[in-house]
């Protein structure tokens, strides 16, 4: 097989399009690159969907945690505590078996035991908790003057939040939120190594890298390729979030702008 | 375990549960918790030592050494941790075997990598094919510890590097003004003062380390995740005296609660430690303590 044929056969293998059988022997470098790259589709899918949906819950959680009313504050505090205090790996296992139990009783939960939905829900809740804590911290460090100025203009309630508090919160939280996005992206590799099964060998990048390493007993080729893909996409995230950061800081003089520092903690 | 456990079918619920939770396999499950704690107890100091060396290398004046330190920090932190775990377990094993192969069998001619196989002479196998079961387990655990130490050493190195750079320049200049050498300044002034700057980052690394311990499962160790999976699965009356349905959810709920408790306790302890370390330091925290006293 030429490399182009390999690409045609396996580029979309991870979502079930193309050749059904994975290569079994005589793995070429091209096989490695194409299949592991194909797996990246899942990592990107999980990261994008979880971040996009988690953003809103995170904002709600941050506001709730900062609220004076204990009926709003306590649940938010507990939610954040539970998801930040326990390993994501265990959360995946628990959620999977929880959905499995539900599936036994109600057919509706059929899809929840599949990775595309079940794992996505866990990642969504998890990133909401971590980002919620980041947003909460930012919410508390909004300059007093900004809010007073909003009051002086007669703004209150929703307009004040929408136009003053929320943009400032985002601006302050953005560097930390960028790191959270990077963690989450890296954490997506856990999905197929926890309980969620890779149906018909449709797995993520690490799943295929591990497949090659198991078959060839040579970790020195697939894992560096995987690392390369991840570093590449991490740079894309940093770049994309950097653009947003510039937009959020556009009204500030250059030296007061918050810089994004790449500081991931990586495991959750 | 208890004397009334001889015939579980006749027992009431509470007694049945007390018997069920003290079966031999469950004791192995509890022992696995000790394994996790043991891993933490061994890994944390080793990772800290790795981190210290990494940070020292990164701020070294010798350029290649500095690159080595920075490269170590950057690479380990830029790639998903789990990929590293899966990578290092095989890579370290092959490295050890290869080194032993070169030393023990110098006249072996065949290449080590033959197609999809990694072949070393029998004497170089680690552990030896003839060694008892516990040697295999200990070797696996040892590999896990080294892997954890390498990965978390990079995290600690980054934190310590930041801590070293955060010590006020004036403190070091004062030391130099007193005629201390580079080495003396480093050990007597920089190292004692850097901890307070590094502690928030280190406690974060510790939390992350705790939350990474379930990954032991992926390294092929019979840890708590392994036991929770196998004990929780459906058991029929054919194979056990204690048949039950699929309880894996409850086992993992228990693990979840265990980790929540563990991280909470660590948080409280680290907060106290921070308070103690801040005492008498030239930081806002130390100043606030001085004023309060």
Coordinates of C-alpha atoms in Angstrom, one line a residue:
Chain A
X1 CA 0.0 0.0 0.0
X2 CA 1.3 3.4 -0.8
X3 CA 1.0 6.1 1.8
X4 CA -1.9 7.7 -0.1
X5 CA -3.8 4.5 -0.2
X6 CA -3.2 4.1 3.6
X7 CA -4.5 7.6 4.0
X8 CA -7.7 6.8 2.0
X9 CA -8.2 3.6 4.0
X10 CA -7.5 4.8 7.5
X11 CA -7.8 8.6 7.7
X12 CA -11.4 8.4 9.0
X13 CA -11.1 4.9 10.5
X14 CA -11.7 6.2 14.1
X15 CA -15.2 7.3 13.1
X16 CA -15.9 4.1 11.2
X17 CA -15.4 5.2 7.6
X18 CA -12.9 3.3 5.4
X19 CA -11.1 0.0 5.9
X20 CA -12.6 -2.1 8.7
X21 CA -9.5 -4.2 9.6
X22 CA -6.6 -2.4 11.3
X23 CA -3.2 -3.2 9.9
X24 CA -1.8 -6.3 11.6
X25 CA 1.8 -6.5 10.6
X26 CA 4.5 -4.7 8.7
X27 CA 3.5 -1.4 10.2
X28 CA 5.0 1.5 8.2
X29 CA 5.6 5.0 9.6
X30 CA 2.7 6.1 7.3
X31 CA 0.4 3.7 9.1
X32 CA 1.4 5.2 12.4
X33 CA 0.9 8.8 11.3
X34 CA -2.4 8.2 9.6
X35 CA -4.1 6.0 12.3
X36 CA -2.9 8.1 15.3
X37 CA -4.0 11.2 13.4
X38 CA -7.3 9.6 12.7
X39 CA -7.7 9.0 16.5
X40 CA -7.1 12.7 17.1
X41 CA -10.6 13.3 15.7
X42 CA -12.0 11.9 18.9
X43 CA -9.7 14.0 21.1
X44 CA -10.7 17.1 19.3
X45 CA -14.4 16.2 19.4
X46 CA -14.3 15.6 23.1
X47 CA -12.3 18.7 23.9
X48 CA -14.4 21.0 21.7
X49 CA -17.8 19.8 22.8
X50 CA -16.9 19.7 26.5
X51 CA -15.3 23.1 26.4
X52 CA -18.1 24.7 24.4
X53 CA -20.9 23.3 26.7
X54 CA -18.9 23.5 29.9
X55 CA -18.3 27.2 29.4
X56 CA -21.9 28.1 30.2
X57 CA -22.2 25.8 33.2
X58 CA -18.9 27.1 34.5
X59 CA -20.2 30.7 34.3
X60 CA -23.4 29.6 36.1
X61 CA -21.4 27.8 38.8
X62 CA -19.1 30.7 39.4
X63 CA -22.0 33.1 39.8
X64 CA -23.8 30.6 42.1
X65 CA -20.7 30.0 44.2
X66 CA -20.3 33.8 44.6
X67 CA -24.0 34.2 45.5
X68 CA -25.1 35.2 49.0
X69 CA -28.0 32.8 49.0
X70 CA -26.9 29.4 50.5
X71 CA -29.4 27.5 48.3
X72 CA -27.4 28.6 45.3
X73 CA -24.0 28.7 46.9
X74 CA -23.9 25.3 48.7
X75 CA -24.7 23.1 45.7
X76 CA -22.2 24.9 43.5
X77 CA -19.5 24.6 46.2
X78 CA -20.2 20.9 46.5
X79 CA -20.3 20.3 42.8
X80 CA -16.9 22.0 42.4
X81 CA -15.5 20.1 45.4
X82 CA -16.6 16.7 44.2
X83 CA -15.3 17.1 40.6
X84 CA -12.1 18.8 41.5
X85 CA -11.3 16.6 44.5
X86 CA -11.5 13.2 42.8
X87 CA -9.6 11.8 39.9
X88 CA -11.2 12.1 36.5
X89 CA -10.2 8.4 35.9
X90 CA -12.4 7.3 38.8
X91 CA -15.2 9.6 37.6
X92 CA -15.2 7.9 34.2
X93 CA -15.4 4.5 35.8
X94 CA -18.2 5.5 38.2
X95 CA -20.2 7.2 35.4
X96 CA -19.8 4.3 33.1
X97 CA -21.1 1.8 35.6
X98 CA -23.8 4.2 36.8
X99 CA -25.1 4.5 33.2
X100 CA -24.7 0.8 32.8
X101 CA -27.0 0.3 35.7
X102 CA -29.5 2.7 34.4
X103 CA -29.4 1.1 31.0
X104 CA -30.5 -2.2 32.5
X105 CA -33.7 -0.5 33.7
X106 CA -34.5 2.0 31.0
X107 CA -33.6 1.5 27.4
X108 CA -33.4 5.3 27.0
X109 CA -29.9 5.2 28.6
X110 CA -28.5 3.0 25.8
X111 CA -26.4 5.8 24.2
X112 CA -25.0 6.9 27.6
X113 CA -22.7 3.8 27.9
X114 CA -21.1 4.8 24.6
X115 CA -18.1 7.0 24.8
X116 CA -19.4 9.7 22.5
X117 CA -22.1 10.6 24.9
X118 CA -21.2 9.1 28.3
X119 CA -17.6 10.2 28.4
X120 CA -18.6 13.6 27.0
X121 CA -21.0 14.2 29.9
X122 CA -18.2 13.4 32.4
X123 CA -15.8 15.7 30.6
X124 CA -18.4 18.4 30.4
X125 CA -19.2 18.2 34.2
X126 CA -15.5 18.0 35.0
X127 CA -14.3 20.9 33.0
X128 CA -17.3 23.0 34.3
X129 CA -16.1 22.4 37.8
X130 CA -12.5 23.4 37.1
X131 CA -13.4 26.4 34.9
X132 CA -16.1 27.3 37.4
X133 CA -13.5 27.6 40.1
X134 CA -11.3 29.7 37.8
X135 CA -14.2 32.0 36.9
X136 CA -15.2 32.3 40.6
X137 CA -11.6 33.4 41.5
X138 CA -11.8 36.0 38.7
X139 CA -15.2 37.1 39.8
X140 CA -13.8 37.9 43.2
X141 CA -10.9 39.9 41.8
X142 CA -13.0 42.2 39.6
X143 CA -11.8 45.8 40.5
X144 CA -14.2 47.5 42.8
X145 CA -14.1 50.6 40.7
X146 CA -15.6 48.8 37.6
X147 CA -18.7 47.8 39.5
X148 CA -19.0 51.2 41.2
X149 CA -18.8 52.8 37.8
X150 CA -21.6 50.5 36.5
X151 CA -23.7 51.5 39.5
X152 CA -23.0 55.2 38.9
X153 CA -24.3 54.7 35.3
X154 CA -27.5 53.3 36.7
X155 CA -26.8 49.7 35.6
X156 CA -27.9 46.9 37.8
X157 CA -28.9 43.2 37.5
X158 CA -28.6 41.6 34.1
X159 CA -27.2 44.6 32.1
X160 CA -24.5 45.2 34.7
X161 CA -23.5 41.5 34.6
X162 CA -23.7 41.2 30.9
X163 CA -21.8 44.4 30.1
X164 CA -19.4 44.9 33.0
X165 CA -18.9 42.0 35.3
X166 CA -18.9 39.1 32.8
X167 CA -16.4 40.6 30.3
X168 CA -14.0 41.6 33.1
X169 CA -14.4 38.2 34.7
X170 CA -13.5 36.6 31.3
X171 CA -10.6 38.9 30.8
X172 CA -9.1 38.1 34.2
X173 CA -9.8 34.4 34.0
X174 CA -8.6 33.9 30.4
X175 CA -5.0 32.9 30.9
X176 CA -6.0 30.3 33.5
X177 CA -8.8 29.2 31.3
X178 CA -6.4 28.6 28.5
X179 CA -4.5 26.2 30.6
X180 CA -7.7 24.5 31.6
X181 CA -8.5 24.0 27.9
X182 CA -5.1 22.4 27.4
X183 CA -5.6 20.1 30.4
X184 CA -8.9 19.1 29.2
X185 CA -7.5 18.4 25.7
X186 CA -4.9 16.2 27.3
X187 CA -7.4 14.5 29.6
X188 CA -9.5 13.3 26.7
X189 CA -6.8 10.6 26.2
X190 CA -8.2 8.9 29.4
X191 CA -11.6 8.1 27.9
X192 CA -10.8 4.8 26.1
X193 CA -8.5 3.7 28.9
X194 CA -11.2 3.9 31.5
X195 CA -14.3 1.7 31.3
X196 CA -15.7 3.2 28.1
X197 CA -15.2 0.6 25.3
X198 CA -13.8 1.5 21.9
X199 CA -16.6 0.0 19.8
X200 CA -15.2 -1.7 16.6
X201 CA -11.8 -0.4 17.5
X202 CA -12.8 3.1 16.9
X203 CA -10.6 4.8 19.5
X204 CA -8.7 8.0 20.1
X205 CA -5.1 8.8 19.3
X206 CA -3.7 7.2 22.4
X207 CA -5.8 4.1 21.8
X208 CA -4.1 3.6 18.4
X209 CA -0.7 4.5 19.7
X210 CA -1.1 1.9 22.4
X211 CA -2.3 -0.6 19.7
X212 CA 0.9 -0.1 17.8
X213 CA 3.1 -0.3 20.9
X214 CA 1.4 -3.5 21.9
X215 CA 1.7 -5.1 18.5
X216 CA 5.3 -4.0 17.7
X217 CA 6.5 -4.0 21.4
X218 CA 8.4 -0.8 20.4
X219 CA 7.2 2.3 22.2
X220 CA 9.7 4.6 20.6
X221 CA 7.8 5.2 17.4
X222 CA 4.0 5.6 18.2
X223 CA 4.3 7.6 21.4
X224 CA 6.6 10.3 20.0
X225 CA 4.2 10.6 17.0
X226 CA 1.4 11.0 19.5
X227 CA 3.4 13.6 21.4
X228 CA 4.0 15.5 18.2
X229 CA 0.3 15.6 17.4
X230 CA -0.5 16.8 20.9
X231 CA 2.2 19.5 21.0
X232 CA 0.9 20.7 17.6
X233 CA -2.7 20.9 18.8
X234 CA -1.6 22.5 22.1
X235 CA 0.0 25.2 20.1
X236 CA -3.2 25.7 18.1
X237 CA -5.1 26.0 21.4
X238 CA -2.6 28.5 22.7
X239 CA -2.8 30.5 19.5
X240 CA -6.6 30.5 19.3
X241 CA -7.1 31.4 22.9
X242 CA -4.4 34.1 22.5
X243 CA -6.5 35.8 19.8
X244 CA -9.5 35.8 22.2
X245 CA -7.2 37.1 24.9
X246 CA -6.1 40.0 22.7
X247 CA -9.7 40.8 21.9
X248 CA -10.7 40.8 25.6
X249 CA -7.8 43.0 26.5
X250 CA -8.1 45.4 23.5
X251 CA -9.1 48.4 25.6
X252 CA -6.2 48.2 28.0
X253 CA -2.7 49.9 27.5
X254 CA -0.2 47.3 26.3
X255 CA 1.7 46.8 29.6
X256 CA -1.3 46.0 31.7
X257 CA -2.5 43.2 29.4
X258 CA -2.6 39.8 31.0
X259 CA -0.2 37.4 29.2
X260 CA -1.0 33.8 28.7
X261 CA 1.6 31.6 30.2
X262 CA 1.6 27.9 29.3
X263 CA 1.3 26.3 32.7
X264 CA -0.7 23.1 32.5
X265 CA -1.0 20.8 35.5
X266 CA -2.0 18.0 33.2
X267 CA -3.5 15.3 35.4
X268 CA -6.8 15.7 37.1
Chain B
X1 CA -13.4 -14.0 59.0
X2 CA -15.9 -14.1 61.8
X3 CA -17.0 -17.4 63.3
X4 CA -20.6 -17.0 62.2
X5 CA -19.6 -16.7 58.6
X6 CA -19.5 -20.4 57.8
X7 CA -22.9 -20.4 56.1
X8 CA -23.7 -17.0 54.6
X9 CA -27.1 -18.0 53.2
X10 CA -28.6 -18.0 56.6
X11 CA -27.4 -14.6 57.8
X12 CA -29.3 -11.4 58.2
X13 CA -28.4 -8.4 56.0
X14 CA -26.0 -6.7 58.4
X15 CA -24.2 -9.9 59.4
X16 CA -24.0 -10.9 55.7
X17 CA -22.4 -7.6 54.8
X18 CA -19.9 -7.9 57.6
X19 CA -18.9 -11.3 56.3
X20 CA -18.9 -10.2 52.7
X21 CA -16.6 -7.3 53.4
X22 CA -14.1 -9.4 55.3
X23 CA -13.5 -12.1 52.7
X24 CA -10.0 -12.8 51.6
X25 CA -10.3 -11.0 48.3
X26 CA -11.6 -7.9 50.1
X27 CA -8.6 -8.0 52.4
X28 CA -6.5 -7.8 49.2
X29 CA -8.6 -4.9 48.1
X30 CA -7.9 -3.1 51.4
X31 CA -4.2 -4.0 51.0
X32 CA -4.3 -2.3 47.6
X33 CA -5.1 1.0 49.4
X34 CA -1.8 0.5 51.3
X35 CA -0.2 0.0 47.9
X36 CA -1.5 3.4 46.8
X37 CA -0.3 5.1 50.0
X38 CA 3.0 3.3 49.7
X39 CA 3.4 4.5 46.1
X40 CA 2.7 8.1 47.3
X41 CA 5.1 7.8 50.2
X42 CA 7.9 6.5 47.9
X43 CA 7.2 8.6 44.9
X44 CA 6.8 12.0 46.6
X45 CA 10.4 12.3 47.9
X46 CA 11.9 10.7 44.8
X47 CA 9.9 13.1 42.5
X48 CA 11.0 16.0 44.8
X49 CA 14.6 14.9 44.4
X50 CA 14.2 14.6 40.6
X51 CA 12.6 18.0 40.6
X52 CA 15.4 19.6 42.7
X53 CA 18.0 18.2 40.3
X54 CA 15.9 19.4 37.3
X55 CA 15.6 22.9 38.7
X56 CA 19.3 23.0 39.6
X57 CA 20.1 21.9 36.0
X58 CA 17.7 24.4 34.5
X59 CA 19.3 27.4 36.3
X60 CA 22.8 26.1 35.7
X61 CA 25.3 28.4 34.1
X62 CA 26.6 25.5 32.0
X63 CA 24.5 25.8 28.8
X64 CA 24.0 22.2 27.8
X65 CA 23.0 21.3 31.4
X66 CA 20.5 24.2 31.4
X67 CA 19.0 23.0 28.1
X68 CA 18.8 19.5 29.5
X69 CA 16.9 20.7 32.6
X70 CA 14.5 23.0 30.6
X71 CA 14.0 20.3 27.9
X72 CA 13.0 17.8 30.6
X73 CA 10.5 20.2 32.1
X74 CA 9.0 21.2 28.8
X75 CA 8.7 17.8 27.2
X76 CA 7.1 16.0 30.1
X77 CA 4.7 18.8 30.7
X78 CA 3.7 19.2 27.1
X79 CA 2.4 15.8 26.4
X80 CA -0.6 13.9 28.0
X81 CA 0.7 12.3 31.2
X82 CA -1.0 9.0 30.5
X83 CA 0.9 8.7 27.2
X84 CA 4.0 9.0 29.3
X85 CA 3.0 6.4 31.7
X86 CA 2.3 3.9 28.9
X87 CA 5.5 4.9 27.2
X88 CA 7.9 4.7 30.2
X89 CA 6.8 1.4 31.5
X90 CA 7.8 -0.4 28.3
X91 CA 10.7 1.9 27.5
X92 CA 12.3 1.6 31.0
X93 CA 11.9 -2.1 31.0
X94 CA 13.5 -2.4 27.6
X95 CA 16.3 0.0 28.6
X96 CA 17.1 -2.1 31.7
X97 CA 17.0 -5.3 29.8
X98 CA 19.1 -3.9 27.0
X99 CA 21.8 -2.7 29.4
X100 CA 21.9 -6.0 31.2
X101 CA 22.0 -7.8 27.8
X102 CA 25.1 -5.9 26.8
X103 CA 26.8 -6.6 30.1
X104 CA 25.8 -10.2 30.7
X105 CA 25.9 -11.6 27.1
X106 CA 28.7 -9.8 25.2
X107 CA 29.0 -12.6 22.7
X108 CA 25.3 -12.7 21.7
X109 CA 25.2 -11.8 18.0
X110 CA 21.5 -11.5 17.0
X111 CA 20.0 -8.0 16.9
X112 CA 17.8 -7.1 19.9
X113 CA 14.9 -5.9 17.8
X114 CA 13.7 -8.6 15.4
X115 CA 10.6 -7.5 13.6
X116 CA 8.0 -7.1 16.2
X117 CA 10.0 -8.8 19.0
X118 CA 12.4 -7.5 21.5
X119 CA 14.8 -10.3 22.2
X120 CA 17.5 -10.3 24.9
X121 CA 19.4 -13.3 26.2
X122 CA 17.7 -15.3 29.0
X123 CA 20.2 -14.1 31.6
X124 CA 19.3 -10.5 30.9
X125 CA 15.6 -10.9 31.4
X126 CA 14.1 -8.8 34.1
X127 CA 13.0 -10.3 36.3
X128 CA 14.5 -13.7 35.5
X129 CA 12.0 -16.2 34.2
X130 CA 12.7 -18.4 37.2
X131 CA 12.1 -15.8 39.9
X132 CA 9.0 -16.2 42.1
X133 CA 5.8 -14.2 41.8
X134 CA 6.6 -11.5 44.3
X135 CA 9.8 -10.5 42.4
X136 CA 7.7 -9.8 39.3
X137 CA 5.2 -7.8 41.3
X138 CA 7.9 -5.8 43.0
X139 CA 9.6 -5.1 39.7
X140 CA 6.4 -3.9 38.3
X141 CA 5.9 -1.6 41.3
X142 CA 9.4 -0.4 41.0
X143 CA 8.9 0.6 37.3
X144 CA 5.7 2.4 38.3
X145 CA 7.5 4.4 41.0
X146 CA 10.3 5.4 38.6
X147 CA 7.7 6.4 35.9
X148 CA 5.7 8.5 38.4
X149 CA 8.9 10.1 39.7
X150 CA 10.1 11.0 36.2
X151 CA 6.7 12.6 35.3
X152 CA 6.1 14.3 38.6
X153 CA 9.8 15.3 38.9
X154 CA 9.2 17.5 35.9
X155 CA 6.2 19.1 37.5
X156 CA 8.2 19.6 40.8
X157 CA 11.2 20.9 38.8
X158 CA 9.1 23.6 37.2
X159 CA 7.7 24.7 40.6
X160 CA 11.0 24.7 42.3
X161 CA 12.6 26.6 39.4
X162 CA 9.9 29.2 39.8
X163 CA 10.5 29.2 43.6
X164 CA 14.2 29.7 43.2
X165 CA 13.7 32.6 40.9
X166 CA 11.1 34.2 43.2
X167 CA 13.5 34.6 46.1
X168 CA 14.2 38.4 46.3
X169 CA 17.4 39.4 44.6
X170 CA 18.3 41.5 47.6
X171 CA 18.6 38.5 49.8
X172 CA 21.2 36.9 47.5
X173 CA 23.1 40.2 47.1
X174 CA 23.2 40.5 50.9
X175 CA 24.7 37.0 51.1
X176 CA 27.3 37.9 48.5
X177 CA 28.1 41.1 50.3
X178 CA 28.9 39.0 53.3
X179 CA 31.4 37.2 51.2
X180 CA 29.6 33.9 50.7
X181 CA 30.5 31.9 47.7
X182 CA 28.0 30.8 45.0
X183 CA 27.6 27.5 46.7
X184 CA 27.1 28.9 50.1
X185 CA 24.6 31.4 48.9
X186 CA 22.7 28.7 47.2
X187 CA 22.5 26.3 50.1
X188 CA 22.3 28.8 53.0
X189 CA 20.1 31.5 51.6
X190 CA 18.4 30.5 48.5
X191 CA 17.3 26.9 49.4
X192 CA 15.8 27.7 52.8
X193 CA 13.9 30.7 51.4
X194 CA 12.5 29.2 48.2
X195 CA 10.2 26.7 49.9
X196 CA 7.6 29.3 50.9
X197 CA 7.4 30.5 47.3
X198 CA 7.3 26.9 46.0
X199 CA 4.8 25.5 48.4
X200 CA 1.6 26.6 46.7
X201 CA 2.9 25.0 43.5
X202 CA 4.2 21.9 45.3
X203 CA 0.9 21.4 47.1
X204 CA -0.8 21.6 43.8
X205 CA 1.6 19.0 42.4
X206 CA 0.9 16.8 45.4
X207 CA -2.9 17.0 44.7
X208 CA -2.3 16.1 41.1
X209 CA -0.1 13.2 42.2
X210 CA -2.8 11.9 44.5
X211 CA -5.3 12.1 41.6
X212 CA -2.9 10.3 39.3
X213 CA -2.6 7.2 41.5
X214 CA -5.5 5.4 39.9
X215 CA -3.4 5.3 36.7
X216 CA -1.4 2.6 38.4
X217 CA -4.1 0.4 36.9
X218 CA -2.8 1.1 33.5
X219 CA 0.7 0.1 34.5
X220 CA -0.5 -3.4 35.1
X221 CA -0.5 -3.3 38.9
X222 CA -3.3 -4.8 40.9
X223 CA -4.4 -1.6 42.5
X224 CA -7.7 -0.4 43.9
X225 CA -9.2 0.2 40.5
X226 CA -8.3 -3.4 39.5
X227 CA -9.9 -4.8 42.6
X228 CA -13.0 -2.6 42.4
X229 CA -13.6 -3.8 38.9
X230 CA -13.1 -7.4 39.7
X231 CA -14.9 -7.5 43.1
X232 CA -17.8 -5.4 41.9
X233 CA -18.7 -7.5 38.9
X234 CA -21.6 -9.8 39.0
X235 CA -21.0 -12.9 41.1
X236 CA -23.1 -16.1 40.7
X237 CA -23.7 -18.6 43.5
X238 CA -21.6 -21.2 41.5
X239 CA -18.3 -19.4 42.2
X240 CA -18.7 -17.7 45.5
X241 CA -20.6 -17.9 48.8
X242 CA -21.6 -14.3 48.4
X243 CA -23.5 -13.9 45.1
X244 CA -24.5 -10.4 44.1
X245 CA -25.4 -8.3 41.1
X246 CA -23.3 -5.7 39.3
X247 CA -22.0 -3.6 42.2
X248 CA -19.1 -2.0 40.4
X249 CA -20.8 1.4 40.6
X250 CA -20.9 1.2 44.4
X251 CA -17.2 0.2 44.5
X252 CA -16.2 3.1 42.4
X253 CA -18.4 5.4 44.5
X254 CA -16.4 4.2 47.4
X255 CA -13.2 5.0 45.6
X256 CA -14.5 8.5 44.7
X257 CA -15.3 9.2 48.4
X258 CA -11.9 7.8 49.4
X259 CA -10.1 10.3 47.1
X260 CA -12.4 13.2 48.1
X261 CA -11.5 12.5 51.7
X262 CA -7.8 12.2 50.9
X263 CA -7.5 15.4 48.9
X264 CA -9.5 17.3 51.6
X265 CA -7.2 16.1 54.4
X266 CA -4.2 17.0 52.3
X267 CA -5.6 20.4 51.7
X268 CA -6.0 21.1 55.4
X269 CA -2.6 19.8 56.3
X270 CA -0.9 21.8 53.5
X271 CA -2.7 25.0 54.6
X272 CA -1.2 24.5 58.1
X273 CA 2.2 23.9 56.7
X274 CA 2.0 27.0 54.6
X275 CA 1.1 29.0 57.7
X276 CA 4.2 27.7 59.5
X277 CA 6.5 28.3 56.6
X278 CA 5.3 31.8 56.1
X279 CA 6.3 32.7 59.6
X280 CA 9.1 35.2 59.6
X281 CA 9.3 35.5 55.8
X282 CA 9.7 38.7 53.9
X283 CA 6.4 38.2 52.1
X284 CA 2.9 39.8 52.5
X285 CA 1.8 36.7 54.3
X286 CA 4.7 36.8 56.7
X287 CA 4.1 40.5 57.3
X288 CA 0.4 39.9 58.1
X289 CA 1.4 37.2 60.6
X290 CA 3.8 39.5 62.3
X291 CA 1.2 42.3 62.6
X292 CA -1.4 39.9 64.0
X293 CA 1.0 38.6 66.6

